[in-house]
Short mmCIF file of C-alpha atoms in Angstrom, two decimals:
data_model
loop_
_atom_site.label_atom_id
_atom_site.label_comp_id
_atom_site.label_asym_id
_atom_site.label_seq_id
_atom_site.Cartn_x
_atom_site.Cartn_y
_atom_site.Cartn_z
CA MET O 1 0.00 0.00 0.00
CA PRO O 2 1.26 3.50 -0.89
CA LEU O 3 1.85 6.17 1.75
CA ASN O 4 0.86 9.81 1.47
CA ALA O 5 3.38 12.60 2.02
CA ASP O 6 2.49 13.12 5.69
CA GLN O 7 2.74 9.44 6.51
CA ALA O 8 6.04 9.11 4.64
CA HIS O 9 7.41 12.20 6.37
CA TYR O 10 6.50 10.82 9.79
CA LEU O 11 7.86 7.31 9.18
CA PHE O 12 11.02 8.14 7.29
CA SER O 13 12.04 11.66 8.38
CA VAL O 14 10.75 11.75 11.97
CA MET O 15 10.94 8.07 13.00
CA ARG O 16 13.81 7.37 10.53
CA LEU O 17 12.54 3.93 9.56
CA ALA O 18 14.31 2.10 6.73
CA VAL O 19 13.22 -0.57 4.25
CA GLY O 20 12.40 -3.76 6.16
CA ALA O 21 11.31 -1.96 9.37
CA ARG O 22 8.06 -3.15 10.98
CA VAL O 23 5.08 -0.86 11.53
CA ALA O 24 1.76 -1.44 13.34
CA LEU O 25 -1.29 -0.33 11.34
CA PHE O 26 -4.96 0.17 12.13
CA ASN O 27 -7.85 1.62 10.19
CA GLY O 28 -10.51 1.62 12.89
CA ARG O 29 -12.35 -1.42 11.48
CA ASP O 30 -10.00 -4.37 10.91
CA GLY O 31 -7.93 -4.62 14.07
CA GLU O 32 -4.17 -4.16 14.20
CA TRP O 33 -1.88 -5.31 11.39
CA THR O 34 1.85 -5.69 11.10
CA ALA O 35 3.41 -4.27 7.97
CA GLU O 36 6.94 -3.80 6.69
CA VAL O 37 8.45 -0.89 4.82
CA VAL O 38 9.14 -1.84 1.19
CA GLU O 39 9.95 1.63 -0.19
CA ALA O 40 11.13 4.67 1.77
CA ALA O 41 11.63 8.14 0.35
CA LYS O 42 11.31 11.62 1.83
CA LYS O 43 7.75 12.22 0.69
CA ALA O 44 6.61 8.83 -0.55
CA GLY O 45 6.94 5.15 0.17
CA SER O 46 4.95 1.98 0.60
CA LEU O 47 4.22 -0.74 3.12
CA ARG O 48 3.34 -4.42 2.71
CA CYS O 49 0.91 -6.00 5.18
CA LEU O 50 2.35 -9.12 6.82
CA GLY O 51 -0.62 -10.23 8.91
CA GLN O 52 -3.11 -9.31 11.59
CA ALA O 53 -1.57 -8.68 15.01
CA ALA O 54 -4.77 -8.11 17.03
CA PRO O 55 -8.50 -8.33 16.37
CA GLN O 56 -10.65 -5.21 16.15
CA LEU O 57 -11.88 -4.06 19.60
CA ASN O 58 -14.92 -1.82 19.33
CA PRO O 59 -16.26 -0.02 22.38
CA PRO O 60 -19.80 -0.62 23.60
CA ASP O 61 -22.57 1.60 22.21
CA LEU O 62 -21.84 4.45 24.61
CA TRP O 63 -21.71 8.12 23.61
CA LEU O 64 -20.33 10.99 25.64
CA ILE O 65 -22.10 14.35 25.53
CA PHE O 66 -20.14 17.13 27.21
CA ALA O 67 -19.96 20.91 27.29
CA PRO O 68 -16.53 22.17 26.20
CA ILE O 69 -14.61 23.92 28.94
CA LYS O 70 -11.06 25.29 28.87
CA LYS O 71 -8.95 24.03 25.95
CA GLU O 72 -6.70 21.81 28.02
CA ARG O 73 -9.60 20.18 29.88
CA THR O 74 -11.63 19.73 26.69
CA ASP O 75 -8.68 17.91 25.11
CA PHE O 76 -8.47 15.83 28.22
CA ILE O 77 -12.14 14.82 28.10
CA VAL O 78 -11.81 13.68 24.48
CA GLU O 79 -8.65 11.72 25.28
CA LYS O 80 -10.20 10.01 28.30
CA ALA O 81 -13.44 9.17 26.47
CA ALA O 82 -11.38 7.49 23.72
CA GLU O 83 -9.29 5.55 26.25
CA LEU O 84 -12.13 4.48 28.52
CA GLY O 85 -14.16 3.28 25.55
CA CYS O 86 -16.80 5.63 24.11
CA ALA O 87 -18.10 5.05 20.58
CA LYS O 88 -18.90 8.70 19.84
CA ILE O 89 -18.14 12.08 21.41
CA LEU O 90 -20.61 14.95 21.12
CA PRO O 91 -19.63 18.44 22.33
CA VAL O 92 -22.71 20.52 23.16
CA GLN O 93 -23.37 24.14 23.92
CA THR O 94 -25.41 24.67 27.07
CA GLU O 95 -26.58 27.88 28.69
CA PHE O 96 -23.45 28.08 30.85
CA THR O 97 -21.00 27.02 28.12
CA ASN O 98 -18.55 29.77 27.24
CA ALA O 99 -17.28 28.21 24.02
CA SER O 100 -19.28 29.12 20.93
CA ARG O 101 -17.20 26.96 18.61
CA ILE O 102 -14.64 24.20 18.85
CA ARG O 103 -11.80 22.97 16.68
CA GLN O 104 -13.46 19.70 15.69
CA ASP O 105 -10.44 18.66 13.58
CA ARG O 106 -8.09 19.14 16.53
CA LEU O 107 -10.32 17.18 18.89
CA GLN O 108 -10.68 14.40 16.31
CA ALA O 109 -6.87 14.26 15.98
CA HIS O 110 -6.71 14.05 19.77
CA ALA O 111 -9.03 11.04 19.80
CA LEU O 112 -6.85 9.36 17.15
CA GLU O 113 -3.70 10.04 19.14
CA ALA O 114 -5.28 8.57 22.29
CA ALA O 115 -6.15 5.39 20.38
CA GLU O 116 -2.60 5.17 18.97
CA GLN O 117 -1.01 5.75 22.39
CA CYS O 118 -3.11 3.08 24.06
CA LEU O 119 -2.75 0.57 21.20
CA GLY O 120 -6.46 0.86 20.52
CA THR O 121 -7.93 -0.02 17.14
CA TYR O 122 -11.05 2.17 17.34
CA VAL O 123 -11.24 5.96 17.09
CA PRO O 124 -14.45 7.58 18.35
CA GLU O 125 -15.97 10.14 16.01
CA VAL O 126 -16.00 13.64 17.50
CA SER O 127 -18.95 15.62 16.15
CA ASP O 128 -19.03 19.38 15.74
CA LEU O 129 -20.42 21.62 18.48
CA GLN O 130 -24.22 21.73 18.54
CA ALA O 131 -26.75 23.26 20.91
CA LEU O 132 -28.00 20.93 23.65
CA GLN O 133 -31.54 21.93 22.64
CA ALA O 134 -30.99 20.87 19.02
CA LEU O 135 -29.46 17.58 20.14
CA LEU O 136 -32.37 16.78 22.46
CA LYS O 137 -34.92 17.79 19.83
CA GLY O 138 -33.71 15.12 17.41
CA TRP O 139 -32.87 12.55 20.09
CA ASP O 140 -33.88 8.92 19.59
CA PRO O 141 -35.42 7.98 22.95
CA ALA O 142 -34.20 4.38 22.48
CA ARG O 143 -30.79 5.70 23.52
CA ARG O 144 -30.97 6.47 27.21
CA ILE O 145 -29.00 9.32 28.77
CA LEU O 146 -27.13 8.98 32.05
CA TRP O 147 -26.97 12.52 33.36
CA GLY O 148 -24.28 13.45 35.86
CA ASP O 149 -26.50 15.77 37.87
CA GLU O 150 -24.30 17.88 40.10
CA SER O 151 -27.23 18.78 42.34
CA LEU O 152 -27.32 15.14 43.46
CA VAL O 153 -24.13 15.35 45.52
CA GLY O 154 -24.34 12.36 47.84
CA PRO O 155 -23.89 8.64 47.65
CA ALA O 156 -23.56 7.52 44.03
CA GLN O 157 -26.43 5.44 42.80
CA THR O 158 -25.51 1.96 41.79
CA LEU O 159 -25.89 1.57 38.05
CA ALA O 160 -26.42 -2.17 38.40
CA GLY O 161 -30.19 -1.88 37.96
CA LEU O 162 -30.03 -0.01 34.64
CA THR O 163 -31.08 -1.68 31.40
CA PRO O 164 -28.28 -2.54 28.95
CA GLY O 165 -28.51 -1.06 25.45
CA PRO O 166 -27.45 2.14 23.73
CA TRP O 167 -26.62 4.87 26.22
CA ALA O 168 -25.10 8.34 26.31
CA ILE O 169 -23.46 10.02 29.26
CA LEU O 170 -24.15 13.74 29.72
CA VAL O 171 -21.93 16.00 31.81
CA GLY O 172 -22.29 19.75 32.07
CA PRO O 173 -19.84 22.65 32.02
CA GLU O 174 -18.29 24.29 35.07
CA GLY O 175 -21.21 25.97 36.76
CA GLY O 176 -23.46 23.06 35.81
CA PHE O 177 -26.76 23.27 33.98
CA SER O 178 -29.23 26.15 34.20
CA GLU O 179 -32.50 25.79 36.09
CA ALA O 180 -34.40 25.60 32.79
CA GLU O 181 -32.10 22.90 31.45
CA ARG O 182 -32.37 20.92 34.68
CA ALA O 183 -36.16 21.07 34.59
CA GLN O 184 -36.16 19.95 30.96
CA LEU O 185 -33.77 17.05 31.59
CA ARG O 186 -35.76 15.94 34.63
CA GLY O 187 -38.88 15.81 32.45
CA LEU O 188 -37.42 13.47 29.82
CA ASP O 189 -38.26 9.77 30.23
CA TYR O 190 -35.04 8.60 28.66
CA VAL O 191 -32.83 10.65 31.03
CA THR O 192 -31.60 9.07 34.28
CA PRO O 193 -29.97 11.53 36.69
CA VAL O 194 -27.09 10.07 38.67
CA SER O 195 -24.95 11.26 41.56
CA LEU O 196 -21.19 10.97 41.25
CA GLY O 197 -20.39 10.81 44.94
CA PRO O 198 -20.37 13.23 47.86
CA ARG O 199 -17.77 15.63 46.40
CA ILE O 200 -18.31 18.22 43.69
CA LEU O 201 -16.29 17.13 40.64
CA ARG O 202 -14.88 19.20 37.82
CA ALA O 203 -16.48 18.49 34.45
CA ASP O 204 -13.53 16.44 33.20
CA THR O 205 -13.42 14.37 36.39
CA ALA O 206 -17.17 13.80 36.20
CA ALA O 207 -16.80 12.52 32.62
CA CYS O 208 -14.08 10.02 33.63
CA ALA O 209 -15.99 8.82 36.68
CA ALA O 210 -19.32 8.43 34.86
CA ILE O 211 -17.76 6.51 31.95
CA THR O 212 -15.95 4.22 34.42
CA LEU O 213 -19.13 3.51 36.40
CA TRP O 214 -21.12 2.84 33.22
CA GLN O 215 -18.42 0.59 31.74
CA SER O 216 -18.18 -1.48 34.90
CA ALA O 217 -21.97 -1.84 35.24
CA LEU O 218 -23.21 -2.05 31.63
CA GLY O 219 -20.20 -1.91 29.33
CA ASP O 220 -17.33 -4.17 28.34
CA TRP O 221 -15.50 -3.94 31.67
CA MET O 222 -17.92 -6.42 33.19
CA MET D 1 -8.15 36.19 62.85
CA PRO D 2 -5.14 37.95 61.28
CA LEU D 3 -4.09 37.29 57.68
CA ASN D 4 -0.54 36.80 56.48
CA ALA D 5 0.93 38.87 53.66
CA ASP D 6 0.13 36.27 50.95
CA GLN D 7 -3.46 35.88 52.06
CA ALA D 8 -3.95 39.64 52.30
CA HIS D 9 -2.38 40.13 48.87
CA TYR D 10 -4.71 37.56 47.33
CA LEU D 11 -7.89 38.82 49.00
CA PHE D 12 -7.32 42.57 48.73
CA SER D 13 -5.02 43.10 45.73
CA VAL D 14 -6.04 40.19 43.47
CA MET D 15 -9.69 39.64 44.45
CA ARG D 16 -10.13 43.30 45.50
CA LEU D 17 -12.33 42.49 48.50
CA ALA D 18 -13.28 45.33 50.83
CA VAL D 19 -14.26 45.47 54.51
CA GLY D 20 -17.55 43.64 54.96
CA ALA D 21 -16.99 41.17 52.08
CA ARG D 22 -17.73 37.49 52.76
CA VAL D 23 -15.10 34.78 52.42
CA ALA D 24 -15.37 30.97 52.68
CA LEU D 25 -12.69 29.42 54.91
CA PHE D 26 -11.51 25.88 55.56
CA ASN D 27 -8.58 24.46 57.49
CA GLY D 28 -8.90 20.80 56.50
CA ARG D 29 -10.41 19.74 59.85
CA ASP D 30 -13.43 21.87 60.81
CA GLY D 31 -15.54 22.06 57.66
CA GLU D 32 -16.32 25.27 55.81
CA TRP D 33 -16.83 28.57 57.59
CA THR D 34 -18.14 31.92 56.47
CA ALA D 35 -16.10 34.93 57.53
CA GLU D 36 -16.20 38.63 56.82
CA VAL D 37 -13.38 41.04 56.19
CA VAL D 38 -12.90 43.40 59.14
CA GLU D 39 -9.60 44.99 58.12
CA ALA D 40 -8.11 45.20 54.64
CA ALA D 41 -4.65 46.54 53.77
CA LYS D 42 -2.15 45.75 51.03
CA LYS D 43 -0.15 43.27 53.07
CA ALA D 44 -2.24 42.70 56.17
CA GLY D 45 -5.81 42.41 57.31
CA SER D 46 -8.14 40.30 59.39
CA LEU D 47 -11.31 38.25 59.13
CA ARG D 48 -14.06 37.49 61.64
CA CYS D 49 -15.71 34.05 61.54
CA LEU D 50 -19.50 34.30 61.28
CA GLY D 51 -20.44 30.62 61.44
CA GLN D 52 -20.03 27.20 59.95
CA ALA D 53 -21.34 26.83 56.39
CA ALA D 54 -20.71 23.09 55.87
CA PRO D 55 -19.52 20.19 58.00
CA GLN D 56 -16.10 18.63 57.49
CA LEU D 57 -16.15 15.93 54.78
CA ASN D 58 -13.22 13.58 55.11
CA PRO D 59 -12.50 11.00 52.41
CA PRO D 60 -12.48 7.29 53.21
CA ASP D 61 -9.17 5.75 54.31
CA LEU D 62 -7.89 5.36 50.74
CA TRP D 63 -4.36 6.19 49.64
CA LEU D 64 -3.10 6.56 46.09
CA ILE D 65 0.39 5.28 45.23
CA PHE D 66 1.53 6.31 41.75
CA ALA D 67 4.71 6.66 39.73
CA PRO D 68 5.24 10.26 38.55
CA ILE D 69 5.04 10.66 34.80
CA LYS D 70 5.24 13.84 32.73
CA LYS D 71 4.71 17.04 34.73
CA GLU D 72 1.26 17.82 33.34
CA ARG D 73 -0.04 14.29 33.91
CA THR D 74 1.46 14.10 37.39
CA ASP D 75 -0.33 17.32 38.31
CA PHE D 76 -3.46 15.82 36.89
CA ILE D 77 -3.21 12.64 38.97
CA VAL D 78 -2.82 14.66 42.17
CA GLU D 79 -5.77 16.88 41.25
CA LYS D 80 -8.02 13.92 40.43
CA ALA D 81 -7.04 11.99 43.57
CA ALA D 82 -7.98 15.03 45.67
CA GLU D 83 -11.31 15.47 43.84
CA LEU D 84 -12.31 11.79 43.80
CA GLY D 85 -11.55 11.45 47.51
CA CYS D 86 -8.16 10.03 48.51
CA ALA D 87 -6.84 10.63 52.02
CA LYS D 88 -3.16 10.53 51.10
CA ILE D 89 -1.08 10.63 47.89
CA LEU D 90 2.24 8.81 47.69
CA PRO D 91 4.48 9.26 44.62
CA VAL D 92 6.86 6.32 44.22
CA GLN D 93 9.87 5.58 42.10
CA THR D 94 9.66 2.29 40.24
CA GLU D 95 12.15 0.67 37.88
CA PHE D 96 10.52 2.31 34.86
CA THR D 97 9.98 5.72 36.49
CA ASN D 98 11.97 8.43 34.78
CA ALA D 99 11.56 11.05 37.52
CA SER D 100 14.20 10.93 40.25
CA ARG D 101 12.65 13.75 42.24
CA ILE D 102 9.40 15.68 42.39
CA ARG D 103 8.39 19.14 43.52
CA GLN D 104 6.45 17.99 46.57
CA ASP D 105 5.52 21.58 47.49
CA ARG D 106 4.05 22.18 44.03
CA LEU D 107 2.04 18.95 44.11
CA GLN D 108 0.79 19.77 47.62
CA ALA D 109 -0.32 23.20 46.39
CA HIS D 110 -2.09 21.45 43.53
CA ALA D 111 -4.01 19.23 45.94
CA LEU D 112 -5.03 22.33 47.93
CA GLU D 113 -6.18 24.11 44.78
CA ALA D 114 -8.25 21.08 43.75
CA ALA D 115 -9.98 21.08 47.14
CA GLU D 116 -10.65 24.83 46.89
CA GLN D 117 -12.00 24.55 43.34
CA CYS D 118 -14.37 21.75 44.25
CA LEU D 119 -15.49 23.31 47.53
CA GLY D 120 -13.85 20.45 49.42
CA THR D 121 -12.83 20.81 53.05
CA TYR D 122 -10.10 18.16 53.07
CA VAL D 123 -6.66 18.35 51.45
CA PRO D 124 -4.83 15.05 50.98
CA GLU D 125 -1.21 15.06 52.13
CA VAL D 126 1.23 14.52 49.25
CA SER D 127 4.35 12.76 50.49
CA ASP D 128 7.80 13.13 48.97
CA LEU D 129 9.02 10.69 46.31
CA GLN D 130 10.22 7.39 47.75
CA ALA D 131 11.33 4.11 46.21
CA LEU D 132 8.58 1.52 45.78
CA GLN D 133 10.90 -0.98 47.49
CA ALA D 134 11.29 1.23 50.57
CA LEU D 135 7.54 1.80 50.73
CA LEU D 136 6.76 -1.91 50.54
CA LYS D 137 9.46 -2.75 53.09
CA GLY D 138 7.77 -0.66 55.77
CA TRP D 139 4.21 -1.43 54.66
CA ASP D 140 1.57 -2.28 57.25
CA PRO D 141 -0.16 -5.34 55.76
CA ALA D 142 -3.43 -4.28 57.42
CA ARG D 143 -3.72 -1.76 54.60
CA ARG D 144 -4.50 -3.70 51.46
CA ILE D 145 -3.26 -2.62 48.04
CA LEU D 146 -5.43 -2.64 44.94
CA TRP D 147 -2.94 -2.95 42.11
CA GLY D 148 -3.94 -1.80 38.64
CA ASP D 149 -2.10 -4.58 36.83
CA GLU D 150 -1.81 -3.65 33.17
CA SER D 151 -1.09 -7.27 32.20
CA LEU D 152 -4.66 -8.11 33.19
CA VAL D 153 -6.26 -6.38 30.22
CA GLY D 154 -9.71 -7.91 30.02
CA PRO D 155 -13.01 -7.65 31.82
CA ALA D 156 -12.58 -5.64 35.02
CA GLN D 157 -13.04 -7.63 38.16
CA THR D 158 -15.92 -6.56 40.32
CA LEU D 159 -14.63 -5.03 43.51
CA ALA D 160 -17.84 -5.91 45.33
CA GLY D 161 -16.29 -8.94 47.06
CA LEU D 162 -13.39 -7.00 48.60
CA THR D 163 -13.22 -6.41 52.35
CA PRO D 164 -13.79 -2.83 53.51
CA GLY D 165 -11.03 -1.19 55.55
CA PRO D 166 -7.87 0.80 54.85
CA TRP D 167 -6.76 0.44 51.24
CA ALA D 168 -4.26 1.92 48.83
CA ILE D 169 -4.49 1.98 45.05
CA LEU D 170 -1.25 1.39 43.15
CA VAL D 171 -0.79 2.41 39.51
CA GLY D 172 2.47 2.19 37.60
CA PRO D 173 4.26 4.51 35.20
CA GLU D 174 3.98 4.43 31.41
CA GLY D 175 5.62 1.17 30.47
CA GLY D 176 4.17 -0.49 33.55
CA PHE D 177 6.06 -2.41 36.20
CA SER D 178 9.19 -4.49 35.59
CA GLU D 179 9.07 -8.28 35.66
CA ALA D 180 10.83 -8.29 39.05
CA GLU D 181 8.33 -5.79 40.48
CA ARG D 182 5.40 -7.77 39.12
CA ALA D 183 6.69 -11.00 40.65
CA GLN D 184 7.18 -9.25 43.98
CA LEU D 185 3.72 -7.66 43.96
CA ARG D 186 2.10 -10.97 43.00
CA GLY D 187 3.80 -12.59 46.01
CA LEU D 188 2.40 -10.16 48.58
CA ASP D 189 -0.71 -11.33 50.46
CA TYR D 190 -2.05 -7.83 50.92
CA VAL D 191 -1.89 -6.96 47.20
CA THR D 192 -4.93 -7.61 44.99
CA PRO D 193 -4.26 -7.25 41.25
CA VAL D 194 -7.18 -5.84 39.30
CA SER D 195 -7.96 -5.36 35.63
CA LEU D 196 -9.20 -1.96 34.47
CA GLY D 197 -11.09 -3.14 31.41
CA PRO D 198 -10.17 -4.42 27.97
CA ARG D 199 -8.26 -1.30 26.84
CA ILE D 200 -4.77 -0.26 27.84
CA LEU D 201 -5.06 2.93 29.90
CA ARG D 202 -2.55 5.69 30.44
CA ALA D 203 -1.31 5.94 34.03
CA ASP D 204 -3.46 8.99 34.81
CA THR D 205 -6.58 7.38 33.36
CA ALA D 206 -5.88 4.19 35.31
CA ALA D 207 -5.64 6.21 38.54
CA CYS D 208 -9.02 7.91 37.92
CA ALA D 209 -10.73 4.66 36.94
CA ALA D 210 -9.34 2.67 39.88
CA ILE D 211 -10.30 5.34 42.44
CA THR D 212 -13.81 5.55 40.94
CA LEU D 213 -14.29 1.77 41.08
CA TRP D 214 -12.99 1.59 44.66
CA GLN D 215 -15.13 4.53 45.80
CA SER D 216 -18.28 3.02 44.34
CA ALA D 217 -17.62 -0.45 45.79
CA LEU D 218 -15.98 0.26 49.16
CA GLY D 219 -15.80 4.01 49.62
CA ASP D 220 -18.19 6.84 50.35
CA TRP D 221 -19.88 6.80 46.94
CA MET D 222 -21.93 3.79 47.99
#
């Protein structure tokens, strides 16, 4: 298979690989493959696949909906969602969200890098920023939403009683959700509010904790 | 109560509070108190306590032992341990740990900041870097260790069967533990290896996930 200029630059100029060197490949669908370099030039080259090294590991059907916060913490949420096993990442604008746009391409690259770092073979799709209202308007109620409701500071509910199936986790921005948003979320049948313990958590911490709890109760950590 | 120069600088020069302004106070032992400014100068001033605003919330008897990684991720681990509710944070040097020293004062300040940000009233003590060997040599076996063993990639064990009591969570550096360390840990009665799901996690993600699982099974998230 031929390499594009960026790939060739990375493999041969940055990593300084030569003909015969082994490379691990993944495309997000077919697991991990071992390949060897058969041609290496500054801006071109090609690889030959030698065989599959690991089967494809897809995450469970879990989405993460979050409100972008500061750049560093937004990057962090995307990275952690990819590592902990979310299928899709949806940034949303809520009433208390400061960001009015995001760099979707940068966040998507971040998700890819997290998969590469952790030897994953799946990269969650990061969608562009949309309003929470628009997202809820078109929501398929067959996908339930686990809402990290920061007003429920107290013992965390056990998730053991929840029904398996497609789910999304929703965490708010710093400052939480507005009263109107809270009332709306409380009124939706497919939304289950959940406490994340007796301490107030930052948005990025809440995302990590909620994904972990869901994965260990309903996901592929069982 | 009198303020020192740093406190006065922060309250009156940075935050620009005037006499009569309300401030939330905590000392790590007596919960949260409301106070008002009675004197305000550039480098001095005093507060008067008005009453307790929230009771003290101490975390369960859970320690976090981790191997320092890159600066940003080390800061992150300390912040998350403070937020998720660890009583004590112990950085250790393992065979694959690159850091030979840490800025204990900076990490301690980070733990304090995390508590302040999340309206916590407890600040975990961050100890200085010590060798894992030295730590294990003096270890009280009454405190069990939950070891995030990266060789156990697969379904996460349920922690529901574990005995309550004093615990510590141990997570390794990037690159994991050495063969010798693994053999030693496996041989210790008070160490329980645990899988953190089917994906390989970065050290900081592993710390967050392990604390969350412990808190929801044995800690104060129940």
